[in-house]
């Protein structure tokens, strides 16, 4: 089984991925943030480094997806290849940080690779407002993220809404996470577990949690 955690920068994906992996005994997989050779340069000059960084992410996520498809046990992934393309790459293109030529080249490559891809059994979308995202980004203190512009985060949020509600064809569980604290509030985590169980194992109907 393949589970993906989706959400904007600072939405809490890594925390929830770790907690769900521990609770269910799933194998976690994470984005190559700490080892990304383009990330620092990207935040300093997004237009200059967008194409290089997105190509790097694409090949890393394809490697991860290949590992998922070859695995015989459940994997939970912090951000999937699909949102990387339809949210982050699309956002950079609409901002003018990717040229028409770069975007066309990227999408041709992705569309070729897409024939070998599988959708997650469940995508869990952590929906969080921009002010809450900013608070979380400041709290965790990654130096490369501290100069991130508000309109960049807002653009990503808008692309996420379009992706989740209008483009993505797989099963999605939306968690409104502004008031959620999975790490420090056991009740918040329990409620999320119950909703995940309902989606994956049919233990309850989703209406039970409305």
Coordinates of C-alpha atoms in Angstrom, one line a residue:
X1 CA 0.0 0.0 0.0
X2 CA 1.1 3.5 -0.8
X3 CA 0.1 6.6 1.3
X4 CA 1.2 10.2 0.4
X5 CA 1.1 13.2 2.6
X6 CA 0.4 16.4 0.7
X7 CA 0.6 20.0 1.8
X8 CA 2.3 23.4 1.5
X9 CA 5.7 24.3 3.0
X10 CA 5.3 24.3 6.8
X11 CA 2.0 22.4 6.7
X12 CA 3.3 19.7 9.1
X13 CA 3.8 16.8 6.5
X14 CA 7.1 15.5 8.0
X15 CA 5.7 15.4 11.6
X16 CA 2.6 13.6 10.5
X17 CA 4.5 11.2 8.2
X18 CA 6.8 10.2 11.1
X19 CA 3.9 9.8 13.5
X20 CA 1.8 7.7 11.1
X21 CA 4.8 5.6 10.2
X22 CA 5.4 4.8 13.8
X23 CA 1.7 4.2 14.6
X24 CA 1.0 1.8 11.7
X25 CA 4.5 0.4 11.3
X26 CA 4.8 1.8 7.8
X27 CA 8.1 2.8 6.1
X28 CA 8.5 6.6 5.8
X29 CA 10.1 8.3 2.8
X30 CA 11.1 11.9 2.8
X31 CA 12.0 14.7 0.4
X32 CA 15.7 15.3 -0.3
X33 CA 15.6 18.8 1.4
X34 CA 18.8 18.6 3.5
X35 CA 20.8 17.1 0.6
X36 CA 19.3 19.1 -2.3
X37 CA 22.3 20.8 -4.1
X38 CA 20.0 23.6 -5.5
X39 CA 17.8 24.5 -2.6
X40 CA 19.8 27.4 -1.1
X41 CA 20.5 28.9 -4.5
X42 CA 16.8 28.5 -5.4
X43 CA 15.6 30.6 -2.5
X44 CA 18.2 33.3 -3.3
X45 CA 17.3 33.5 -7.0
X46 CA 14.2 31.5 -7.8
X47 CA 14.1 32.5 -11.5
X48 CA 17.7 31.5 -12.2
X49 CA 17.5 28.1 -10.4
X50 CA 13.8 27.0 -10.9
X51 CA 14.4 24.6 -13.8
X52 CA 17.5 23.0 -12.3
X53 CA 15.8 22.4 -9.0
X54 CA 12.6 21.1 -10.4
X55 CA 14.4 18.6 -12.6
X56 CA 16.4 17.5 -9.6
X57 CA 13.2 17.0 -7.6
X58 CA 11.6 15.1 -10.5
X59 CA 14.3 12.5 -10.8
X60 CA 14.5 12.1 -7.0
X61 CA 10.7 11.6 -6.7
X62 CA 10.7 9.2 -9.6
X63 CA 13.4 7.1 -7.8
X64 CA 11.2 7.2 -4.7
X65 CA 8.1 6.1 -6.6
X66 CA 10.0 3.3 -8.3
X67 CA 11.0 2.1 -4.8
X68 CA 7.4 2.3 -3.7
X69 CA 6.2 0.3 -6.6
X70 CA 8.8 -2.4 -6.0
X71 CA 8.1 -2.6 -2.3
X72 CA 6.1 -5.4 -0.7
X73 CA 5.1 -3.4 2.3
X74 CA 3.3 -0.1 3.0
X75 CA 5.2 3.1 2.4
X76 CA 4.1 6.6 3.5
X77 CA 5.7 9.5 1.6
X78 CA 6.2 13.1 2.5
X79 CA 5.1 14.8 -0.7
X80 CA 4.4 12.9 -3.9
X81 CA 5.7 13.4 -7.4
X82 CA 2.2 14.6 -8.5
X83 CA 2.0 17.7 -6.3
X84 CA 5.6 18.5 -7.1
X85 CA 4.6 18.8 -10.7
X86 CA 1.0 20.2 -10.6
X87 CA 1.7 22.6 -7.6
X88 CA 5.3 23.7 -7.4
X89 CA 6.3 23.5 -11.1
X90 CA 3.0 25.0 -12.2
X91 CA 3.4 27.8 -9.6
X92 CA 6.9 28.6 -10.8
X93 CA 5.6 28.7 -14.4
X94 CA 2.7 31.0 -13.6
X95 CA 5.0 33.3 -11.6
X96 CA 7.3 33.6 -14.7
X97 CA 10.1 31.8 -13.0
X98 CA 10.0 29.1 -15.6
X99 CA 10.0 30.1 -19.3
X100 CA 7.6 28.5 -21.8
X101 CA 10.5 26.5 -23.2
X102 CA 11.6 25.2 -19.8
X103 CA 8.0 24.4 -18.8
X104 CA 7.3 22.5 -22.0
X105 CA 10.5 20.5 -21.7
X106 CA 9.7 19.6 -18.1
X107 CA 6.1 18.6 -18.8
X108 CA 7.1 16.5 -21.8
X109 CA 9.6 14.6 -19.6
X110 CA 7.0 14.2 -16.8
X111 CA 4.3 13.0 -19.2
X112 CA 6.7 10.3 -20.6
X113 CA 7.5 9.2 -17.0
X114 CA 3.8 9.3 -16.0
X115 CA 3.1 6.1 -18.0
X116 CA 5.2 4.2 -15.4
X117 CA 3.5 5.8 -12.3
X118 CA 0.9 4.6 -9.9
X119 CA -1.4 6.8 -7.8
X120 CA -1.3 6.5 -4.0
X121 CA -4.0 4.4 -2.3
X122 CA -4.7 7.5 -0.3
X123 CA -3.4 11.1 -0.4
X124 CA -3.8 13.0 2.9
X125 CA -3.9 16.7 2.2
X126 CA -3.0 19.0 5.2
X127 CA -4.9 22.2 4.4
X128 CA -3.3 25.2 6.2
X129 CA -3.8 28.9 5.8
X130 CA -0.8 31.2 4.8
X131 CA -0.5 32.9 8.2
X132 CA -0.3 29.5 9.9
X133 CA 2.3 28.4 7.3
X134 CA 4.4 31.4 8.0
X135 CA 4.3 30.8 11.7
X136 CA 5.5 27.2 11.3
X137 CA 8.3 28.2 8.9
X138 CA 9.6 30.8 11.3
X139 CA 9.3 28.3 14.2
X140 CA 11.4 25.6 12.5
X141 CA 14.0 28.1 11.5
X142 CA 15.4 26.7 8.2
X143 CA 17.7 29.5 7.1
X144 CA 17.0 29.0 3.4
X145 CA 13.2 29.5 4.0
X146 CA 13.3 32.7 6.0
X147 CA 13.4 35.0 3.0
X148 CA 10.4 33.2 1.4
X149 CA 7.8 35.7 0.1
X150 CA 4.2 35.6 1.3
X151 CA 2.9 35.8 -2.3
X152 CA 5.0 32.7 -3.1
X153 CA 3.2 30.7 -0.3
X154 CA -0.1 32.1 -1.4
X155 CA 0.5 31.0 -4.9
X156 CA 1.3 27.5 -3.8
X157 CA -1.8 27.3 -1.6
X158 CA -3.9 28.3 -4.7
X159 CA -2.3 25.7 -6.8
X160 CA -2.9 23.1 -4.1
X161 CA -6.6 23.9 -4.0
X162 CA -6.8 23.5 -7.8
X163 CA -4.8 20.3 -7.7
X164 CA -6.7 18.6 -4.9
X165 CA -10.2 19.6 -5.8
X166 CA -10.0 19.8 -9.6
X167 CA -7.1 17.8 -11.1
X168 CA -6.1 14.9 -8.9
X169 CA -8.0 11.6 -9.7
X170 CA -7.1 9.5 -6.8
X171 CA -8.6 9.1 -3.3
X172 CA -8.0 12.2 -1.0
X173 CA -8.5 12.8 2.7
X174 CA -8.5 16.5 3.5
X175 CA -7.5 17.5 7.0
X176 CA -8.1 21.1 8.0
X177 CA -4.9 21.6 10.0
X178 CA -4.9 25.2 11.2
X179 CA -6.1 24.2 14.6
X180 CA -4.4 20.7 14.6
X181 CA -1.4 19.9 16.7
X182 CA -0.7 16.2 16.0
X183 CA 2.6 16.2 18.0
X184 CA 1.3 17.7 21.2
X185 CA -2.4 17.0 21.3
X186 CA -3.2 13.3 21.3
X187 CA -6.9 13.9 20.6
X188 CA -6.0 15.7 17.3
X189 CA -3.9 12.7 16.3
X190 CA -6.6 10.2 17.3
X191 CA -9.2 12.0 15.2
X192 CA -6.9 11.9 12.2
X193 CA -6.2 8.2 12.8
X194 CA -9.9 7.4 12.9
X195 CA -10.5 9.2 9.6
X196 CA -7.5 7.4 7.9
X197 CA -8.8 4.1 9.2
X198 CA -12.2 4.9 7.7
X199 CA -10.7 5.6 4.3
X200 CA -8.3 2.6 4.2
X201 CA -10.1 -0.1 6.1
X202 CA -13.8 1.0 6.2
X203 CA -14.0 0.8 9.9
X204 CA -16.4 3.8 10.0
X205 CA -18.0 6.0 7.3
X206 CA -16.5 9.5 6.8
X207 CA -19.9 10.9 7.8
X208 CA -19.2 9.6 11.3
X209 CA -16.5 12.3 11.7
X210 CA -18.4 15.3 10.3

